[in-house]
Amino acid sequence: MRTWPATAGKSPGFARETATPVVRVRHQLSRGDMWKVQLFELNYDQRELHAAMEVIQSGWITMGEKTRSFENAFAEFLGEGVLCTAVSSGTAALHMALLAGGVGPGDEVIVPALTFVADINAVRIVGASPVPVDCTSYEDWNISPEGIAAAITPRTRAVMVVHYGGYACDMDAIDAAIRASSGTREVRLIEDAAHAPGASYKGRPCGTIGDIGCFSFFTNKNLSVGEGGMFATRSQELHEKGRYLRSHGMTALTLDRHEGRSVSYDVVQPGLNYRIDEIRAALGLVQLDKLPEANRRRSRLVKRYCDLLEDVPGARVPFRCYYLGEPSYHIFPILLSKSVDRQAVMAGLKDQGIQSSIHYPSFQGFTAYREAGLPDTPIASDISSRELTLPLFPTMTFEQVEFVCSTLRSLLV
Ligand SMILES: Cc1ncc(COP(=O)(O)O)c(C=O)c1O
């Protein structure tokens, strides 16, 4: 049974149906109460605790055998022929993907207009020009294949797509759009699969369809280790580049020297330090084991949300007729009607102890990009101004979903 702090006397006292987590972070509201329903909670228990402890007790905490095991297990999870490099964040994986793909100054990279700023930032950091492309529709918020075809120019060096919320983009249509518009030039397809561990497109795992897949294991992701990511590819050449980019272009690592496999090293290309560590790799192994069941739990919670919101005026659920694959249900986004005051709804939810969020504010509004002359993307801009993300995490209870929906209903009618 979940216990609530005394200050949260109005709490509905939701029953917890899953194993009691050993680690609970209760975030305080400014007035002193706790959130009754956080946007996200960690799906951690004794297993993560022991995994981290075991690494600390081993005396080896920097990249080593656990990292190798995590890479192998994740590669196996993604399917035959996939090669994985564990890194320090999803952003690191995106940066490496652009560098490995040879993207640099003078190049253009197509990015979705509705995504986290990491995508456009990574493109700018390598000196290339981001070209945002609008969403497909108000039902399918993923990048439009037709929009990609129209945006490709002789300068396009890569197309970056995001499986928003864990719903796969139409990868066949995107692939066809790139082939039809790029002629004989090579245009890399990079999948930002930050939302999509465990999601698939027509039976193929998201993150394995393009040239490179980039996963994030940030704390609020389906597979969370705090900070971490994965660079996945089927190409031996890109894999090798990724491995050198991760660790200073060095031919041998600290563990190799420690275990006597080498006394020195060569540097064969410039590289960075985007290494993960053993503690997070160990957490990743446990989280990967939990991922399929956690995603199934998310799917049941989303179904409950959809049923309860069916007749709520002013709230529309995207991806309702989704048919392209199995989603990972990373977040639960809704679209509020134009007449609804989103800030007031968020404040009303907060008053009842429910945390909500926005995925995502539009690039055009950020100081760094306001003057960048980015093209108009009307659907994404409109969605950005009306989107509301409701709580979703595998240890959430159905009672919590019902509480969120009844509170939302009371604010919208
Ligand atoms: C769509 C998307 N891309 C990239 C990232 C960046 O991942 P990380 O925070 O691990 O660097 C995130 C994470 O927030 C994300 O949601």
Tab-separated table of C-alpha atoms and ligand atoms in Angstrom:
chain	number	residue	atom	x	y	z
A	1	MET	CA	0.000	0.000	0.000
A	2	ARG	CA	1.285	3.442	-0.811
A	3	THR	CA	1.547	5.767	2.142
A	4	TRP	CA	1.015	9.459	1.727
A	5	PRO	CA	2.469	12.272	3.774
A	6	ALA	CA	0.156	13.712	6.411
A	7	THR	CA	-0.101	16.996	4.543
A	8	ALA	CA	-1.743	15.233	1.602
A	9	GLY	CA	-4.906	14.459	3.549
A	10	LYS	CA	-7.092	14.747	0.418
A	11	SER	CA	-5.123	11.955	-1.252
A	12	PRO	CA	-7.250	9.215	-2.787
A	13	GLY	CA	-4.724	6.698	-1.325
A	14	PHE	CA	-4.030	4.767	-4.513
A	15	ALA	CA	-3.157	1.112	-4.107
A	16	ARG	CA	0.207	0.159	-5.578
A	17	GLU	CA	-0.067	-2.992	-7.655
A	18	THR	CA	3.604	-3.475	-8.386
A	19	ALA	CA	6.592	-4.264	-6.176
A	20	THR	CA	7.250	-1.595	-3.574
A	21	PRO	CA	10.075	0.553	-4.851
A	22	VAL	CA	13.010	0.923	-2.522
A	23	VAL	CA	13.760	4.353	-3.861
A	24	ARG	CA	11.043	6.967	-3.684
A	25	VAL	CA	11.649	10.552	-4.614
A	26	ARG	CA	8.683	12.613	-3.576
A	27	HIS	CA	8.771	16.019	-5.132
A	28	GLN	CA	7.381	18.787	-3.043
A	29	LEU	CA	5.021	21.433	-4.313
A	30	SER	CA	5.835	24.975	-3.313
A	31	ARG	CA	3.109	25.058	-0.672
A	32	GLY	CA	4.573	22.002	1.088
A	33	ASP	CA	2.290	19.208	-0.151
A	34	MET	CA	3.644	16.344	-2.180
A	35	TRP	CA	2.548	15.566	-5.717
A	36	LYS	CA	-0.248	13.011	-5.593
A	37	VAL	CA	0.524	12.008	-9.146
A	38	GLN	CA	3.941	12.876	-10.504
A	39	LEU	CA	4.537	13.107	-14.226
A	40	PHE	CA	6.970	10.216	-13.917
A	41	GLU	CA	8.252	7.883	-11.231
A	42	LEU	CA	11.232	5.549	-11.397
A	43	ASN	CA	10.491	1.859	-11.846
A	44	TYR	CA	13.294	0.917	-9.445
A	45	ASP	CA	13.423	-1.682	-6.668
A	46	GLN	CA	15.934	-3.914	-4.871
A	47	ARG	CA	17.323	-5.168	-8.181
A	48	GLU	CA	18.710	-1.773	-9.203
A	49	LEU	CA	19.977	-1.214	-5.680
A	50	HIS	CA	21.883	-4.508	-5.699
A	51	ALA	CA	23.158	-3.990	-9.234
A	52	ALA	CA	24.669	-0.616	-8.305
A	53	MET	CA	26.051	-1.969	-5.029
A	54	GLU	CA	27.648	-4.924	-6.760
A	55	VAL	CA	29.535	-2.613	-9.126
A	56	ILE	CA	30.762	-0.429	-6.280
A	57	GLN	CA	31.903	-3.505	-4.354
A	58	SER	CA	33.749	-4.797	-7.431
A	59	GLY	CA	36.124	-1.831	-7.268
A	60	TRP	CA	35.768	-1.094	-11.010
A	61	ILE	CA	33.357	1.724	-11.826
A	62	THR	CA	34.504	3.136	-15.162
A	63	MET	CA	33.609	1.552	-18.515
A	64	GLY	CA	34.322	-2.173	-18.478
A	65	GLU	CA	32.632	-5.571	-18.527
A	66	LYS	CA	29.187	-4.353	-17.358
A	67	THR	CA	29.155	-1.858	-20.183
A	68	ARG	CA	30.081	-4.604	-22.631
A	69	SER	CA	27.285	-6.801	-21.218
A	70	PHE	CA	24.772	-3.959	-21.473
A	71	GLU	CA	25.775	-3.292	-25.086
A	72	ASN	CA	25.487	-6.971	-25.968
A	73	ALA	CA	22.127	-7.352	-24.222
A	74	PHE	CA	20.726	-4.215	-25.873
A	75	ALA	CA	22.019	-5.336	-29.281
A	76	GLU	CA	20.353	-8.716	-28.794
A	77	PHE	CA	17.149	-6.960	-27.742
A	78	LEU	CA	17.243	-4.929	-30.973
A	79	GLY	CA	17.811	-7.992	-33.143
A	80	GLU	CA	20.368	-9.782	-35.246
A	81	GLY	CA	23.117	-7.754	-36.861
A	82	VAL	CA	22.744	-4.672	-34.640
A	83	LEU	CA	25.921	-3.265	-33.084
A	84	CYS	CA	25.656	-1.119	-29.962
A	85	THR	CA	27.878	1.436	-28.263
A	86	ALA	CA	26.753	2.647	-24.839
A	87	VAL	CA	27.287	6.349	-24.255
A	88	SER	CA	26.788	9.038	-21.630
A	89	SER	CA	23.483	10.436	-23.001
A	90	GLY	CA	21.069	10.447	-25.903
A	91	THR	CA	22.477	13.804	-26.954
A	92	ALA	CA	25.970	12.285	-27.087
A	93	ALA	CA	24.611	9.543	-29.367
A	94	LEU	CA	23.000	12.165	-31.651
A	95	HIS	CA	26.213	14.194	-31.791
A	96	MET	CA	28.211	11.063	-32.602
A	97	ALA	CA	25.682	10.047	-35.276
A	98	LEU	CA	26.126	13.368	-37.076
A	99	LEU	CA	29.918	13.218	-36.783
A	100	ALA	CA	30.049	9.575	-37.892
A	101	GLY	CA	27.753	10.436	-40.799
A	102	GLY	CA	30.194	13.130	-41.920
A	103	VAL	CA	27.780	16.023	-41.317
A	104	GLY	CA	29.474	19.403	-40.960
A	105	PRO	CA	29.494	23.078	-41.950
A	106	GLY	CA	27.582	23.821	-45.151
A	107	ASP	CA	25.340	20.760	-44.778
A	108	GLU	CA	21.625	20.767	-44.085
A	109	VAL	CA	19.958	18.296	-41.735
A	110	ILE	CA	16.210	17.785	-41.749
A	111	VAL	CA	14.755	17.569	-38.239
A	112	PRO	CA	11.185	17.260	-36.905
A	113	ALA	CA	9.626	20.551	-35.886
A	114	LEU	CA	7.999	18.885	-32.878
A	115	THR	CA	10.777	17.418	-30.771
A	116	PHE	CA	13.160	18.043	-27.921
A	117	VAL	CA	15.749	20.737	-28.607
A	118	ALA	CA	18.590	18.156	-28.464
A	119	ASP	CA	18.037	17.366	-32.150
A	120	ILE	CA	18.380	20.892	-33.486
A	121	ASN	CA	21.184	21.661	-31.007
A	122	ALA	CA	23.214	18.643	-32.156
A	123	VAL	CA	22.885	19.802	-35.767
A	124	ARG	CA	23.998	23.337	-34.893
A	125	ILE	CA	26.916	22.092	-32.790
A	126	VAL	CA	28.452	20.318	-35.805
A	127	GLY	CA	28.086	23.539	-37.800
A	128	ALA	CA	25.268	22.320	-40.058
A	129	SER	CA	21.912	24.022	-40.702
A	130	PRO	CA	18.785	22.446	-39.195
A	131	VAL	CA	15.738	22.359	-41.481
A	132	PRO	CA	12.595	21.687	-39.409
A	133	VAL	CA	9.807	19.788	-41.162
A	134	ASP	CA	6.217	19.842	-39.942
A	135	CYS	CA	4.141	17.035	-38.387
A	136	THR	CA	2.202	14.677	-40.652
A	137	SER	CA	-1.208	15.676	-39.241
A	138	TYR	CA	-3.117	16.427	-36.045
A	139	GLU	CA	-3.506	12.648	-35.586
A	140	ASP	CA	0.065	11.646	-36.419
A	141	TRP	CA	2.485	14.111	-34.846
A	142	ASN	CA	5.556	12.499	-36.381
A	143	ILE	CA	7.577	14.189	-39.104
A	144	SER	CA	5.799	14.272	-42.479
A	145	PRO	CA	7.363	12.092	-45.229
A	146	GLU	CA	5.948	14.484	-47.845
A	147	GLY	CA	7.476	17.371	-45.927
A	148	ILE	CA	10.854	15.616	-45.985
A	149	ALA	CA	10.634	15.103	-49.749
A	150	ALA	CA	9.866	18.790	-50.235
A	151	ALA	CA	12.673	19.950	-47.924
A	152	ILE	CA	15.525	17.914	-49.440
A	153	THR	CA	18.037	20.035	-51.337
A	154	PRO	CA	21.483	19.283	-52.806
A	155	ARG	CA	22.905	20.344	-49.394
A	156	THR	CA	20.893	17.805	-47.375
A	157	ARG	CA	23.323	15.429	-45.723
A	158	ALA	CA	21.077	13.741	-43.162
A	159	VAL	CA	17.465	13.319	-42.085
A	160	MET	CA	16.822	12.962	-38.372
A	161	VAL	CA	13.470	11.537	-37.312
A	162	VAL	CA	11.944	11.117	-33.857
A	163	HIS	CA	9.423	8.448	-32.913
A	164	TYR	CA	7.385	10.926	-30.885
A	165	GLY	CA	6.028	9.458	-27.656
A	166	GLY	CA	7.210	6.011	-28.776
A	167	TYR	CA	4.929	5.889	-31.855
A	168	ALA	CA	6.994	4.883	-34.884
A	169	CYS	CA	7.342	7.240	-37.825
A	170	ASP	CA	6.299	5.868	-41.188
A	171	MET	CA	9.816	4.682	-41.995
A	172	ASP	CA	8.999	3.136	-45.395
A	173	ALA	CA	7.460	6.388	-46.587
A	174	ILE	CA	10.407	8.349	-45.187
A	175	ASP	CA	12.905	6.041	-46.857
A	176	ALA	CA	11.030	6.358	-50.166
A	177	ALA	CA	10.908	10.162	-49.826
A	178	ILE	CA	14.679	10.312	-49.262
A	179	ARG	CA	15.451	7.970	-52.172
A	180	ALA	CA	13.153	9.838	-54.538
A	181	SER	CA	14.493	13.280	-53.682
A	182	SER	CA	18.207	12.792	-53.076
A	183	GLY	CA	19.195	11.248	-56.394
A	184	THR	CA	22.576	9.537	-56.178
A	185	ARG	CA	23.754	11.560	-53.165
A	186	GLU	CA	24.062	9.759	-49.851
A	187	VAL	CA	21.661	11.096	-47.240
A	188	ARG	CA	21.988	9.515	-43.814
A	189	LEU	CA	18.846	8.518	-41.937
A	190	ILE	CA	19.265	8.994	-38.187
A	191	GLU	CA	16.566	7.738	-35.843
A	192	ASP	CA	16.242	9.601	-32.577
A	193	ALA	CA	14.756	6.690	-30.647
A	194	ALA	CA	14.915	8.451	-27.267
A	195	HIS	CA	11.205	7.712	-26.724
A	196	ALA	CA	11.207	4.337	-28.380
A	197	PRO	CA	13.064	1.528	-26.567
A	198	GLY	CA	10.883	-1.500	-27.215
A	199	ALA	CA	8.765	0.189	-29.901
A	200	SER	CA	8.553	-1.311	-33.374
A	201	TYR	CA	7.584	-0.350	-36.916
A	202	LYS	CA	5.985	-3.133	-38.987
A	203	GLY	CA	7.756	-5.659	-36.781
A	204	ARG	CA	11.167	-3.947	-36.955
A	205	PRO	CA	12.543	-2.412	-33.763
A	206	CYS	CA	12.680	1.372	-33.794
A	207	GLY	CA	16.287	2.538	-33.815
A	208	THR	CA	17.415	-0.230	-36.202
A	209	ILE	CA	15.770	0.913	-39.436
A	210	GLY	CA	17.842	3.962	-40.377
A	211	ASP	CA	21.640	4.171	-40.577
A	212	ILE	CA	22.006	4.946	-36.872
A	213	GLY	CA	19.593	4.752	-33.929
A	214	CYS	CA	20.118	6.980	-30.896
A	215	PHE	CA	18.551	6.024	-27.575
A	216	SER	CA	18.325	8.042	-24.374
A	217	PHE	CA	18.322	6.492	-20.919
A	218	PHE	CA	17.681	9.799	-19.123
A	219	THR	CA	15.813	9.408	-15.860
A	220	ASN	CA	12.296	9.879	-17.265
A	221	LYS	CA	12.734	7.510	-20.206
A	222	ASN	CA	11.245	3.989	-20.561
A	223	LEU	CA	14.675	2.592	-19.705
A	224	SER	CA	16.230	4.912	-17.153
A	225	VAL	CA	19.699	5.009	-15.646
A	226	GLY	CA	19.909	8.720	-14.738
A	227	GLU	CA	22.025	9.807	-17.706
A	228	GLY	CA	22.932	7.468	-20.539
A	229	GLY	CA	22.312	6.512	-24.126
A	230	MET	CA	23.023	4.028	-26.905
A	231	PHE	CA	24.412	4.424	-30.417
A	232	ALA	CA	23.069	1.540	-32.519
A	233	THR	CA	23.844	0.661	-36.118
A	234	ARG	CA	23.991	-2.283	-38.506
A	235	SER	CA	27.009	-0.799	-40.289
A	236	GLN	CA	30.419	-2.054	-39.186
A	237	GLU	CA	31.979	1.156	-40.514
A	238	LEU	CA	29.654	3.462	-38.542
A	239	HIS	CA	30.020	1.262	-35.472
A	240	GLU	CA	33.788	1.584	-35.593
A	241	LYS	CA	33.557	5.356	-36.029
A	242	GLY	CA	31.142	5.518	-33.102
A	243	ARG	CA	33.501	3.588	-30.847
A	244	TYR	CA	36.409	5.901	-31.642
A	245	LEU	CA	34.246	8.992	-31.242
A	246	ARG	CA	33.094	7.806	-27.806
A	247	SER	CA	36.563	7.641	-26.364
A	248	HIS	CA	39.108	10.066	-27.849
A	249	GLY	CA	39.761	7.951	-30.953
A	250	MET	CA	41.890	5.665	-28.757
A	251	THR	CA	42.728	2.103	-29.738
A	252	ALA	CA	42.893	0.865	-26.130
A	253	LEU	CA	40.923	1.769	-23.009
A	254	THR	CA	41.737	1.977	-19.309
A	255	LEU	CA	40.421	-1.553	-18.762
A	256	ASP	CA	42.687	-2.924	-21.501
A	257	ARG	CA	45.719	-1.461	-19.752
A	258	HIS	CA	44.496	-2.577	-16.333
A	259	GLU	CA	44.081	-6.130	-17.549
A	260	GLY	CA	47.439	-6.156	-19.299
A	261	ARG	CA	46.155	-6.285	-22.858
A	262	SER	CA	48.107	-3.172	-23.794
A	263	VAL	CA	50.620	-0.799	-22.260
A	264	SER	CA	49.887	2.198	-24.478
A	265	TYR	CA	47.489	3.274	-27.212
A	266	ASP	CA	47.246	4.986	-30.531
A	267	VAL	CA	44.750	7.721	-31.467
A	268	VAL	CA	43.387	7.101	-34.945
A	269	GLN	CA	40.901	10.001	-35.203
A	270	PRO	CA	39.725	12.900	-33.062
A	271	GLY	CA	37.186	11.834	-30.471
A	272	LEU	CA	35.367	12.840	-27.302
A	273	ASN	CA	34.639	11.413	-23.888
A	274	TYR	CA	31.066	10.183	-24.208
A	275	ARG	CA	31.642	7.046	-22.120
A	276	ILE	CA	29.033	5.587	-19.808
A	277	ASP	CA	30.159	4.029	-16.500
A	278	GLU	CA	29.699	0.618	-14.930
A	279	ILE	CA	27.101	1.685	-12.364
A	280	ARG	CA	24.781	3.009	-15.041
A	281	ALA	CA	25.448	0.043	-17.322
A	282	ALA	CA	24.457	-2.267	-14.450
A	283	LEU	CA	21.267	-0.248	-13.904
A	284	GLY	CA	20.643	-0.472	-17.646
A	285	LEU	CA	20.839	-4.275	-17.596
A	286	VAL	CA	18.162	-4.477	-14.900
A	287	GLN	CA	15.994	-1.861	-16.603
A	288	LEU	CA	16.304	-3.660	-19.940
A	289	ASP	CA	15.079	-6.837	-18.300
A	290	LYS	CA	12.050	-4.928	-16.968
A	291	LEU	CA	11.356	-3.044	-20.190
A	292	PRO	CA	8.924	-5.406	-21.995
A	293	GLU	CA	6.633	-5.743	-18.981
A	294	ALA	CA	6.948	-2.031	-18.165
A	295	ASN	CA	5.908	-1.138	-21.737
A	296	ARG	CA	2.953	-3.551	-21.539
A	297	ARG	CA	1.891	-1.854	-18.325
A	298	ARG	CA	2.164	1.551	-20.032
A	299	SER	CA	-0.047	0.305	-22.853
A	300	ARG	CA	-2.783	-0.764	-20.411
A	301	LEU	CA	-2.617	2.597	-18.650
A	302	VAL	CA	-2.875	4.417	-21.989
A	303	LYS	CA	-5.909	2.354	-22.948
A	304	ARG	CA	-7.568	3.332	-19.657
A	305	TYR	CA	-6.704	6.983	-20.278
A	306	CYS	CA	-8.189	6.806	-23.788
A	307	ASP	CA	-11.418	5.192	-22.561
A	308	LEU	CA	-11.854	7.765	-19.817
A	309	LEU	CA	-11.079	10.756	-22.031
A	310	GLU	CA	-13.346	9.607	-24.877
A	311	ASP	CA	-16.142	12.028	-24.029
A	312	VAL	CA	-14.171	14.741	-22.255
A	313	PRO	CA	-14.757	17.960	-24.163
A	314	GLY	CA	-11.724	19.977	-25.141
A	315	ALA	CA	-9.196	17.127	-24.991
A	316	ARG	CA	-8.151	15.083	-28.020
A	317	VAL	CA	-5.777	12.108	-27.952
A	318	PRO	CA	-3.349	11.807	-30.904
A	319	PHE	CA	-2.189	8.552	-32.488
A	320	ARG	CA	-5.612	6.998	-31.693
A	321	CYS	CA	-5.803	5.030	-34.929
A	322	TYR	CA	-2.183	4.046	-34.759
A	323	TYR	CA	-1.441	1.051	-36.989
A	324	LEU	CA	2.243	1.175	-37.952
A	325	GLY	CA	3.645	-0.931	-35.135
A	326	GLU	CA	3.829	-1.488	-31.416
A	327	PRO	CA	4.398	1.774	-29.523
A	328	SER	CA	6.498	2.076	-26.371
A	329	TYR	CA	4.023	4.601	-24.871
A	330	HIS	CA	6.745	6.878	-23.569
A	331	ILE	CA	4.434	9.771	-22.699
A	332	PHE	CA	0.703	10.450	-22.750
A	333	PRO	CA	0.138	13.657	-24.733
A	334	ILE	CA	-3.253	15.241	-25.390
A	335	LEU	CA	-4.269	18.201	-27.527
A	336	LEU	CA	-6.444	20.815	-25.850
A	337	SER	CA	-9.054	22.757	-27.820
A	338	LYS	CA	-8.114	26.223	-29.023
A	339	SER	CA	-10.574	27.756	-26.525
A	340	VAL	CA	-8.886	26.094	-23.511
A	341	ASP	CA	-6.399	28.067	-21.408
A	342	ARG	CA	-3.535	25.528	-21.018
A	343	GLN	CA	-1.804	27.439	-18.217
A	344	ALA	CA	-5.044	27.489	-16.213
A	345	VAL	CA	-5.524	23.739	-16.743
A	346	MET	CA	-1.950	23.025	-15.640
A	347	ALA	CA	-2.470	25.211	-12.577
A	348	GLY	CA	-5.774	23.445	-11.807
A	349	LEU	CA	-4.084	20.037	-12.060
A	350	LYS	CA	-1.251	21.254	-9.847
A	351	ASP	CA	-3.752	22.441	-7.240
A	352	GLN	CA	-4.968	18.845	-7.040
A	353	GLY	CA	-1.398	17.531	-6.800
A	354	ILE	CA	-1.143	16.373	-10.416
A	355	GLN	CA	2.002	17.194	-12.338
A	356	SER	CA	1.748	17.864	-16.078
A	357	SER	CA	4.140	19.034	-18.745
A	358	ILE	CA	4.528	20.206	-22.354
A	359	HIS	CA	6.151	18.176	-25.167
A	360	TYR	CA	7.458	20.371	-26.710
A	361	PRO	CA	7.747	24.163	-26.771
A	362	SER	CA	8.495	25.175	-30.361
A	363	PHE	CA	12.067	25.969	-31.454
A	364	GLN	CA	10.927	29.222	-32.973
A	365	GLY	CA	10.219	30.561	-29.466
A	366	PHE	CA	13.694	29.875	-28.036
A	367	THR	CA	16.138	32.779	-27.777
A	368	ALA	CA	18.855	30.766	-29.568
A	369	TYR	CA	16.624	30.079	-32.579
A	370	ARG	CA	14.198	33.027	-32.701
A	371	GLU	CA	16.317	34.893	-35.235
A	372	ALA	CA	17.470	31.784	-37.105
A	373	GLY	CA	14.941	32.216	-39.922
A	374	LEU	CA	13.544	28.710	-39.439
A	375	PRO	CA	10.698	27.845	-41.824
A	376	ASP	CA	7.105	28.061	-40.681
A	377	THR	CA	5.744	24.721	-39.428
A	378	PRO	CA	2.094	25.529	-38.670
A	379	ILE	CA	0.877	22.156	-37.353
A	380	ALA	CA	3.841	21.688	-35.006
A	381	SER	CA	3.590	25.298	-33.791
A	382	ASP	CA	-0.120	24.902	-33.123
A	383	ILE	CA	0.403	21.578	-31.316
A	384	SER	CA	3.203	23.155	-29.248
A	385	SER	CA	0.804	25.846	-28.091
A	386	ARG	CA	-1.960	23.390	-27.079
A	387	GLU	CA	-0.254	20.128	-26.086
A	388	LEU	CA	-0.518	18.855	-22.522
A	389	THR	CA	1.337	15.799	-21.200
A	390	LEU	CA	-0.392	13.850	-18.439
A	391	PRO	CA	1.406	11.528	-15.972
A	392	LEU	CA	2.442	8.100	-17.252
A	393	PHE	CA	4.867	5.586	-15.743
A	394	PRO	CA	4.750	1.819	-15.303
A	395	THR	CA	4.170	1.873	-11.544
A	396	MET	CA	1.208	4.224	-11.973
A	397	THR	CA	-2.103	2.767	-10.767
A	398	PHE	CA	-5.428	2.734	-12.632
A	399	GLU	CA	-6.885	4.747	-9.745
A	400	GLN	CA	-4.303	7.437	-10.430
A	401	VAL	CA	-5.311	7.486	-14.103
A	402	GLU	CA	-8.955	7.840	-13.045
A	403	PHE	CA	-8.071	10.641	-10.627
A	404	VAL	CA	-6.160	12.527	-13.349
A	405	CYS	CA	-9.030	12.125	-15.821
A	406	SER	CA	-11.781	13.158	-13.411
A	407	THR	CA	-9.736	16.195	-12.362
A	408	LEU	CA	-9.111	17.119	-15.990
A	409	ARG	CA	-12.789	16.672	-16.802
A	410	SER	CA	-13.760	19.017	-13.943
A	411	LEU	CA	-11.376	21.644	-15.312
A	412	LEU	CA	-12.607	21.379	-18.902
A	413	VAL	CA	-16.392	21.222	-18.540
B	1	LIG	C1	13.277	13.251	-28.380
B	1	LIG	C2	14.524	13.369	-27.553
B	1	LIG	N1	15.711	13.431	-28.177
B	1	LIG	C3	16.861	13.511	-27.504
B	1	LIG	C4	16.874	13.560	-26.129
B	1	LIG	C5	18.183	13.737	-25.434
B	1	LIG	O1	18.500	12.670	-24.590
B	1	LIG	P1	19.443	12.908	-23.323
B	1	LIG	O2	18.679	13.694	-22.326
B	1	LIG	O3	19.742	11.526	-22.842
B	1	LIG	O4	20.659	13.615	-23.788
B	1	LIG	C6	15.680	13.486	-25.437
B	1	LIG	C7	15.695	13.480	-23.969
B	1	LIG	O5	15.164	14.194	-23.253
B	1	LIG	C8	14.465	13.402	-26.167
B	1	LIG	O6	13.292	13.363	-25.547
